[in-house]
Amino acid sequence: MENGMSRVVRHAGLAAAVLFAATVAGFGAALDGFVQSQYPVALLGASGFPRALAFNLLAYVVPGMLAGVVALDLRRRLPGDAGWPLRIGAQLVFLSALAFIAMGLLPLDPRDLESDASRLHGTAWMLWNVAFIPGAVLLGATLRSRRAWARFALMSLVAAAGLALAGFVLTDFMPAGVAQRIALGVWFAWFA
């Protein structure tokens, strides 16, 4: 049983990434006039859009749950002498998975981007960013001196930098839809 469960957990991050990408591509292709490079992913699950509930479940909720499984497994596998920075880093990464789920449970209102619904979705998006970035930095900085974890530590630091860059800087230099998808890709690549 443990071996089978380990296999499931090992592939949960990859499954989350594939499900998210396929859902965004499929629902985007099915929506007339939707241009992936221009529009945010959340528009596909916005209130009033066709199949919004299905999109939110397949793009946010299920992949977020799979990412949460990976984060919890990481917390379990941390070295026995893991100090507070490592445990806090793992908890922040788990919190980012919960925030990702929240984006699907709190869809945008495309008719009023200043509405409470849109603000809650935006808050979940920001929490997703501000939880993952310091969490990955804590994991990377703390684990880099441990030989068995050195590659993972480097990946964590690169992912934190990539998400910060794509989420907060690249939006000034390229279409927001592209920058957002880069940020999402970095996050899913880390979990995969």
PDB file of C-alpha atoms in Angstrom:
ATOM      1  CA  MET A   1       0.000   0.000   0.000  1.00  0.00           C
ATOM      2  CA  GLU A   2       2.763   2.443   0.919  1.00  0.00           C
ATOM      3  CA  ASN A   3       4.536   1.779  -2.391  1.00  0.00           C
ATOM      4  CA  GLY A   4       1.344   2.487  -4.375  1.00  0.00           C
ATOM      5  CA  MET A   5       0.672   5.640  -2.368  1.00  0.00           C
ATOM      6  CA  SER A   6       4.247   6.834  -2.924  1.00  0.00           C
ATOM      7  CA  ARG A   7       3.779   6.395  -6.650  1.00  0.00           C
ATOM      8  CA  VAL A   8       0.559   8.417  -6.585  1.00  0.00           C
ATOM      9  CA  VAL A   9       2.191  11.227  -4.631  1.00  0.00           C
ATOM     10  CA  ARG A  10       5.264  11.160  -6.868  1.00  0.00           C
ATOM     11  CA  HIS A  11       3.098  11.792  -9.938  1.00  0.00           C
ATOM     12  CA  ALA A  12       0.588  14.193  -8.339  1.00  0.00           C
ATOM     13  CA  GLY A  13       2.550  17.309  -9.303  1.00  0.00           C
ATOM     14  CA  LEU A  14       2.923  16.210 -12.910  1.00  0.00           C
ATOM     15  CA  ALA A  15      -0.759  15.250 -13.058  1.00  0.00           C
ATOM     16  CA  ALA A  16      -1.699  18.697 -11.717  1.00  0.00           C
ATOM     17  CA  ALA A  17       0.416  20.440 -14.377  1.00  0.00           C
ATOM     18  CA  VAL A  18      -0.946  18.328 -17.240  1.00  0.00           C
ATOM     19  CA  LEU A  19      -4.560  18.694 -16.100  1.00  0.00           C
ATOM     20  CA  PHE A  20      -4.203  22.463 -15.728  1.00  0.00           C
ATOM     21  CA  ALA A  21      -2.537  22.936 -19.133  1.00  0.00           C
ATOM     22  CA  ALA A  22      -5.029  20.680 -20.928  1.00  0.00           C
ATOM     23  CA  THR A  23      -7.983  22.404 -19.275  1.00  0.00           C
ATOM     24  CA  VAL A  24      -6.770  25.904 -20.142  1.00  0.00           C
ATOM     25  CA  ALA A  25      -5.984  24.873 -23.726  1.00  0.00           C
ATOM     26  CA  GLY A  26      -9.257  23.003 -24.228  1.00  0.00           C
ATOM     27  CA  PHE A  27     -11.598  25.522 -22.640  1.00  0.00           C
ATOM     28  CA  GLY A  28      -9.731  28.376 -24.329  1.00  0.00           C
ATOM     29  CA  ALA A  29     -10.126  26.755 -27.749  1.00  0.00           C
ATOM     30  CA  ALA A  30     -13.851  26.196 -27.104  1.00  0.00           C
ATOM     31  CA  LEU A  31     -14.521  29.855 -26.232  1.00  0.00           C
ATOM     32  CA  ASP A  32     -14.947  32.021 -29.334  1.00  0.00           C
ATOM     33  CA  GLY A  33     -12.608  34.991 -29.361  1.00  0.00           C
ATOM     34  CA  PHE A  34     -10.476  33.846 -26.427  1.00  0.00           C
ATOM     35  CA  VAL A  35      -6.820  34.674 -27.092  1.00  0.00           C
ATOM     36  CA  GLN A  36      -4.479  32.869 -24.677  1.00  0.00           C
ATOM     37  CA  SER A  37      -1.752  35.508 -24.878  1.00  0.00           C
ATOM     38  CA  GLN A  38      -4.090  38.386 -24.055  1.00  0.00           C
ATOM     39  CA  TYR A  39      -6.646  37.154 -21.569  1.00  0.00           C
ATOM     40  CA  PRO A  40      -6.129  35.907 -18.023  1.00  0.00           C
ATOM     41  CA  VAL A  41      -6.745  32.250 -17.319  1.00  0.00           C
ATOM     42  CA  ALA A  42      -9.395  33.180 -14.748  1.00  0.00           C
ATOM     43  CA  LEU A  43     -11.637  34.595 -17.487  1.00  0.00           C
ATOM     44  CA  LEU A  44     -12.421  31.025 -18.594  1.00  0.00           C
ATOM     45  CA  GLY A  45     -13.956  30.381 -15.170  1.00  0.00           C
ATOM     46  CA  ALA A  46     -15.534  33.795 -14.650  1.00  0.00           C
ATOM     47  CA  SER A  47     -19.144  34.116 -13.545  1.00  0.00           C
ATOM     48  CA  GLY A  48     -21.535  33.860 -16.461  1.00  0.00           C
ATOM     49  CA  PHE A  49     -19.089  32.194 -18.847  1.00  0.00           C
ATOM     50  CA  PRO A  50     -20.095  28.857 -20.382  1.00  0.00           C
ATOM     51  CA  ARG A  51     -18.867  25.825 -18.431  1.00  0.00           C
ATOM     52  CA  ALA A  52     -17.234  28.088 -15.809  1.00  0.00           C
ATOM     53  CA  LEU A  53     -17.866  25.654 -12.951  1.00  0.00           C
ATOM     54  CA  ALA A  54     -16.289  22.752 -14.860  1.00  0.00           C
ATOM     55  CA  PHE A  55     -13.311  24.934 -15.752  1.00  0.00           C
ATOM     56  CA  ASN A  56     -12.774  26.057 -12.159  1.00  0.00           C
ATOM     57  CA  LEU A  57     -12.916  22.493 -10.885  1.00  0.00           C
ATOM     58  CA  LEU A  58     -10.546  21.124 -13.545  1.00  0.00           C
ATOM     59  CA  ALA A  59      -8.130  24.072 -13.720  1.00  0.00           C
ATOM     60  CA  TYR A  60      -7.969  25.252 -10.120  1.00  0.00           C
ATOM     61  CA  VAL A  61      -9.565  22.957  -7.561  1.00  0.00           C
ATOM     62  CA  VAL A  62      -8.283  19.531  -8.627  1.00  0.00           C
ATOM     63  CA  PRO A  63      -4.766  20.704  -9.612  1.00  0.00           C
ATOM     64  CA  GLY A  64      -4.589  22.725  -6.388  1.00  0.00           C
ATOM     65  CA  MET A  65      -5.540  19.658  -4.385  1.00  0.00           C
ATOM     66  CA  LEU A  66      -2.869  17.609  -6.161  1.00  0.00           C
ATOM     67  CA  ALA A  67      -0.304  20.341  -5.448  1.00  0.00           C
ATOM     68  CA  GLY A  68      -1.422  20.281  -1.817  1.00  0.00           C
ATOM     69  CA  VAL A  69      -0.758  16.543  -1.673  1.00  0.00           C
ATOM     70  CA  VAL A  70       2.780  17.176  -2.953  1.00  0.00           C
ATOM     71  CA  ALA A  71       3.329  19.955  -0.399  1.00  0.00           C
ATOM     72  CA  LEU A  72       2.103  17.782   2.473  1.00  0.00           C
ATOM     73  CA  ASP A  73       4.321  14.927   1.319  1.00  0.00           C
ATOM     74  CA  LEU A  74       7.280  17.314   1.192  1.00  0.00           C
ATOM     75  CA  ARG A  75       6.542  18.389   4.763  1.00  0.00           C
ATOM     76  CA  ARG A  76       6.504  14.731   5.803  1.00  0.00           C
ATOM     77  CA  ARG A  77       9.801  13.969   4.045  1.00  0.00           C
ATOM     78  CA  LEU A  78      11.794  16.900   5.424  1.00  0.00           C
ATOM     79  CA  PRO A  79      14.910  15.900   7.339  1.00  0.00           C
ATOM     80  CA  GLY A  80      14.252  14.862  10.942  1.00  0.00           C
ATOM     81  CA  ASP A  81      16.228  17.812  12.243  1.00  0.00           C
ATOM     82  CA  ALA A  82      14.310  20.314  10.110  1.00  0.00           C
ATOM     83  CA  GLY A  83      14.202  23.632  11.879  1.00  0.00           C
ATOM     84  CA  TRP A  84      11.567  26.307  11.789  1.00  0.00           C
ATOM     85  CA  PRO A  85      12.609  27.815   8.438  1.00  0.00           C
ATOM     86  CA  LEU A  86      12.118  24.477   6.667  1.00  0.00           C
ATOM     87  CA  ARG A  87       8.797  23.751   8.316  1.00  0.00           C
ATOM     88  CA  ILE A  88       7.529  27.275   7.657  1.00  0.00           C
ATOM     89  CA  GLY A  89       8.689  27.029   4.028  1.00  0.00           C
ATOM     90  CA  ALA A  90       6.778  23.789   3.545  1.00  0.00           C
ATOM     91  CA  GLN A  91       3.680  25.270   5.193  1.00  0.00           C
ATOM     92  CA  LEU A  92       3.835  28.356   2.949  1.00  0.00           C
ATOM     93  CA  VAL A  93       4.068  26.168  -0.156  1.00  0.00           C
ATOM     94  CA  PHE A  94       1.009  24.269   1.094  1.00  0.00           C
ATOM     95  CA  LEU A  95      -0.750  27.599   1.683  1.00  0.00           C
ATOM     96  CA  SER A  96      -0.049  28.541  -1.950  1.00  0.00           C
ATOM     97  CA  ALA A  97      -1.832  25.336  -3.015  1.00  0.00           C
ATOM     98  CA  LEU A  98      -4.820  26.284  -0.859  1.00  0.00           C
ATOM     99  CA  ALA A  99      -4.838  29.770  -2.397  1.00  0.00           C
ATOM    100  CA  PHE A 100      -4.776  28.183  -5.849  1.00  0.00           C
ATOM    101  CA  ILE A 101      -7.869  26.159  -4.935  1.00  0.00           C
ATOM    102  CA  ALA A 102      -9.499  29.355  -3.647  1.00  0.00           C
ATOM    103  CA  MET A 103      -9.072  30.988  -7.066  1.00  0.00           C
ATOM    104  CA  GLY A 104     -11.407  28.344  -8.470  1.00  0.00           C
ATOM    105  CA  LEU A 105     -13.894  28.682  -5.635  1.00  0.00           C
ATOM    106  CA  LEU A 106     -13.934  32.494  -5.905  1.00  0.00           C
ATOM    107  CA  PRO A 107     -14.437  33.224  -9.628  1.00  0.00           C
ATOM    108  CA  LEU A 108     -14.063  36.657 -11.192  1.00  0.00           C
ATOM    109  CA  ASP A 109     -17.060  38.778 -12.087  1.00  0.00           C
ATOM    110  CA  PRO A 110     -16.143  39.948 -15.606  1.00  0.00           C
ATOM    111  CA  ARG A 111     -18.856  42.620 -15.576  1.00  0.00           C
ATOM    112  CA  ASP A 112     -17.374  44.319 -12.510  1.00  0.00           C
ATOM    113  CA  LEU A 113     -13.693  43.850 -11.742  1.00  0.00           C
ATOM    114  CA  GLU A 114     -14.123  45.986  -8.615  1.00  0.00           C
ATOM    115  CA  SER A 115     -16.857  43.735  -7.187  1.00  0.00           C
ATOM    116  CA  ASP A 116     -16.385  41.750  -4.002  1.00  0.00           C
ATOM    117  CA  ALA A 117     -16.197  38.514  -6.040  1.00  0.00           C
ATOM    118  CA  SER A 118     -13.402  39.859  -8.248  1.00  0.00           C
ATOM    119  CA  ARG A 119     -11.548  41.271  -5.260  1.00  0.00           C
ATOM    120  CA  LEU A 120     -11.689  37.915  -3.476  1.00  0.00           C
ATOM    121  CA  HIS A 121     -10.331  36.187  -6.562  1.00  0.00           C
ATOM    122  CA  GLY A 122      -7.558  38.791  -6.760  1.00  0.00           C
ATOM    123  CA  THR A 123      -6.760  38.292  -3.089  1.00  0.00           C
ATOM    124  CA  ALA A 124      -6.464  34.532  -3.643  1.00  0.00           C
ATOM    125  CA  TRP A 125      -4.132  35.207  -6.611  1.00  0.00           C
ATOM    126  CA  MET A 126      -1.939  37.478  -4.503  1.00  0.00           C
ATOM    127  CA  LEU A 127      -1.892  35.005  -1.607  1.00  0.00           C
ATOM    128  CA  TRP A 128      -0.842  32.301  -4.066  1.00  0.00           C
ATOM    129  CA  ASN A 129       2.171  34.442  -5.024  1.00  0.00           C
ATOM    130  CA  VAL A 130       3.141  35.754  -1.610  1.00  0.00           C
ATOM    131  CA  ALA A 131       2.892  32.324  -0.004  1.00  0.00           C
ATOM    132  CA  PHE A 132       4.865  30.397  -2.600  1.00  0.00           C
ATOM    133  CA  ILE A 133       7.748  32.811  -3.162  1.00  0.00           C
ATOM    134  CA  PRO A 134       8.979  33.075   0.453  1.00  0.00           C
ATOM    135  CA  GLY A 135       8.144  29.406   1.047  1.00  0.00           C
ATOM    136  CA  ALA A 136      10.337  28.301  -1.845  1.00  0.00           C
ATOM    137  CA  VAL A 137      13.082  30.718  -0.767  1.00  0.00           C
ATOM    138  CA  LEU A 138      13.043  29.309   2.771  1.00  0.00           C
ATOM    139  CA  LEU A 139      13.195  25.746   1.446  1.00  0.00           C
ATOM    140  CA  GLY A 140      15.956  26.551  -1.023  1.00  0.00           C
ATOM    141  CA  ALA A 141      18.102  28.641   1.282  1.00  0.00           C
ATOM    142  CA  THR A 142      17.838  26.209   4.177  1.00  0.00           C
ATOM    143  CA  LEU A 143      18.328  22.985   2.201  1.00  0.00           C
ATOM    144  CA  ARG A 144      21.127  24.116  -0.136  1.00  0.00           C
ATOM    145  CA  SER A 145      23.839  23.009   2.295  1.00  0.00           C
ATOM    146  CA  ARG A 146      22.409  19.474   2.516  1.00  0.00           C
ATOM    147  CA  ARG A 147      23.932  17.364  -0.219  1.00  0.00           C
ATOM    148  CA  ALA A 148      20.892  15.106  -0.710  1.00  0.00           C
ATOM    149  CA  TRP A 149      18.632  18.137  -1.106  1.00  0.00           C
ATOM    150  CA  ALA A 150      20.964  20.434  -3.093  1.00  0.00           C
ATOM    151  CA  ARG A 151      19.213  20.003  -6.456  1.00  0.00           C
ATOM    152  CA  PHE A 152      15.801  20.516  -4.912  1.00  0.00           C
ATOM    153  CA  ALA A 153      17.106  23.611  -3.092  1.00  0.00           C
ATOM    154  CA  LEU A 154      18.357  25.116  -6.348  1.00  0.00           C
ATOM    155  CA  MET A 155      15.057  24.339  -8.100  1.00  0.00           C
ATOM    156  CA  SER A 156      13.188  26.033  -5.249  1.00  0.00           C
ATOM    157  CA  LEU A 157      15.285  29.194  -5.467  1.00  0.00           C
ATOM    158  CA  VAL A 158      14.935  29.325  -9.259  1.00  0.00           C
ATOM    159  CA  ALA A 159      11.167  28.798  -9.003  1.00  0.00           C
ATOM    160  CA  ALA A 160      10.814  31.568  -6.413  1.00  0.00           C
ATOM    161  CA  ALA A 161      12.790  33.967  -8.616  1.00  0.00           C
ATOM    162  CA  GLY A 162      10.871  32.904 -11.732  1.00  0.00           C
ATOM    163  CA  LEU A 163       7.479  33.365 -10.126  1.00  0.00           C
ATOM    164  CA  ALA A 164       8.453  36.761  -8.706  1.00  0.00           C
ATOM    165  CA  LEU A 165       9.818  37.878 -12.065  1.00  0.00           C
ATOM    166  CA  ALA A 166       6.842  36.646 -14.100  1.00  0.00           C
ATOM    167  CA  GLY A 167       4.230  37.759 -11.589  1.00  0.00           C
ATOM    168  CA  PHE A 168       5.525  41.208 -10.762  1.00  0.00           C
ATOM    169  CA  VAL A 169       8.002  42.368 -13.448  1.00  0.00           C
ATOM    170  CA  LEU A 170       7.299  40.772 -16.829  1.00  0.00           C
ATOM    171  CA  THR A 171       3.756  42.155 -16.891  1.00  0.00           C
ATOM    172  CA  ASP A 172       5.328  45.541 -17.735  1.00  0.00           C
ATOM    173  CA  PHE A 173       7.166  44.123 -20.763  1.00  0.00           C
ATOM    174  CA  MET A 174       4.786  41.620 -22.346  1.00  0.00           C
ATOM    175  CA  PRO A 175       1.080  40.872 -22.563  1.00  0.00           C
ATOM    176  CA  ALA A 176      -0.314  40.030 -19.122  1.00  0.00           C
ATOM    177  CA  GLY A 177      -1.692  36.715 -20.403  1.00  0.00           C
ATOM    178  CA  VAL A 178       1.799  35.554 -21.359  1.00  0.00           C
ATOM    179  CA  ALA A 179       3.403  36.701 -18.100  1.00  0.00           C
ATOM    180  CA  GLN A 180       0.639  35.025 -16.097  1.00  0.00           C
ATOM    181  CA  ARG A 181       1.094  31.736 -17.928  1.00  0.00           C
ATOM    182  CA  ILE A 182       4.844  31.877 -17.328  1.00  0.00           C
ATOM    183  CA  ALA A 183       4.193  32.353 -13.591  1.00  0.00           C
ATOM    184  CA  LEU A 184       1.724  29.461 -13.558  1.00  0.00           C
ATOM    185  CA  GLY A 185       4.130  27.297 -15.547  1.00  0.00           C
ATOM    186  CA  VAL A 186       6.944  27.955 -13.074  1.00  0.00           C
ATOM    187  CA  TRP A 187       4.680  27.040 -10.144  1.00  0.00           C
ATOM    188  CA  PHE A 188       3.489  23.818 -11.764  1.00  0.00           C
ATOM    189  CA  ALA A 189       7.004  22.889 -12.885  1.00  0.00           C
ATOM    190  CA  TRP A 190       8.183  23.122  -9.274  1.00  0.00           C
ATOM    191  CA  PHE A 191       5.421  20.759  -8.126  1.00  0.00           C
ATOM    192  CA  ALA A 192       5.996  18.397 -11.054  1.00  0.00           C
TER     193      ALA A 192
END
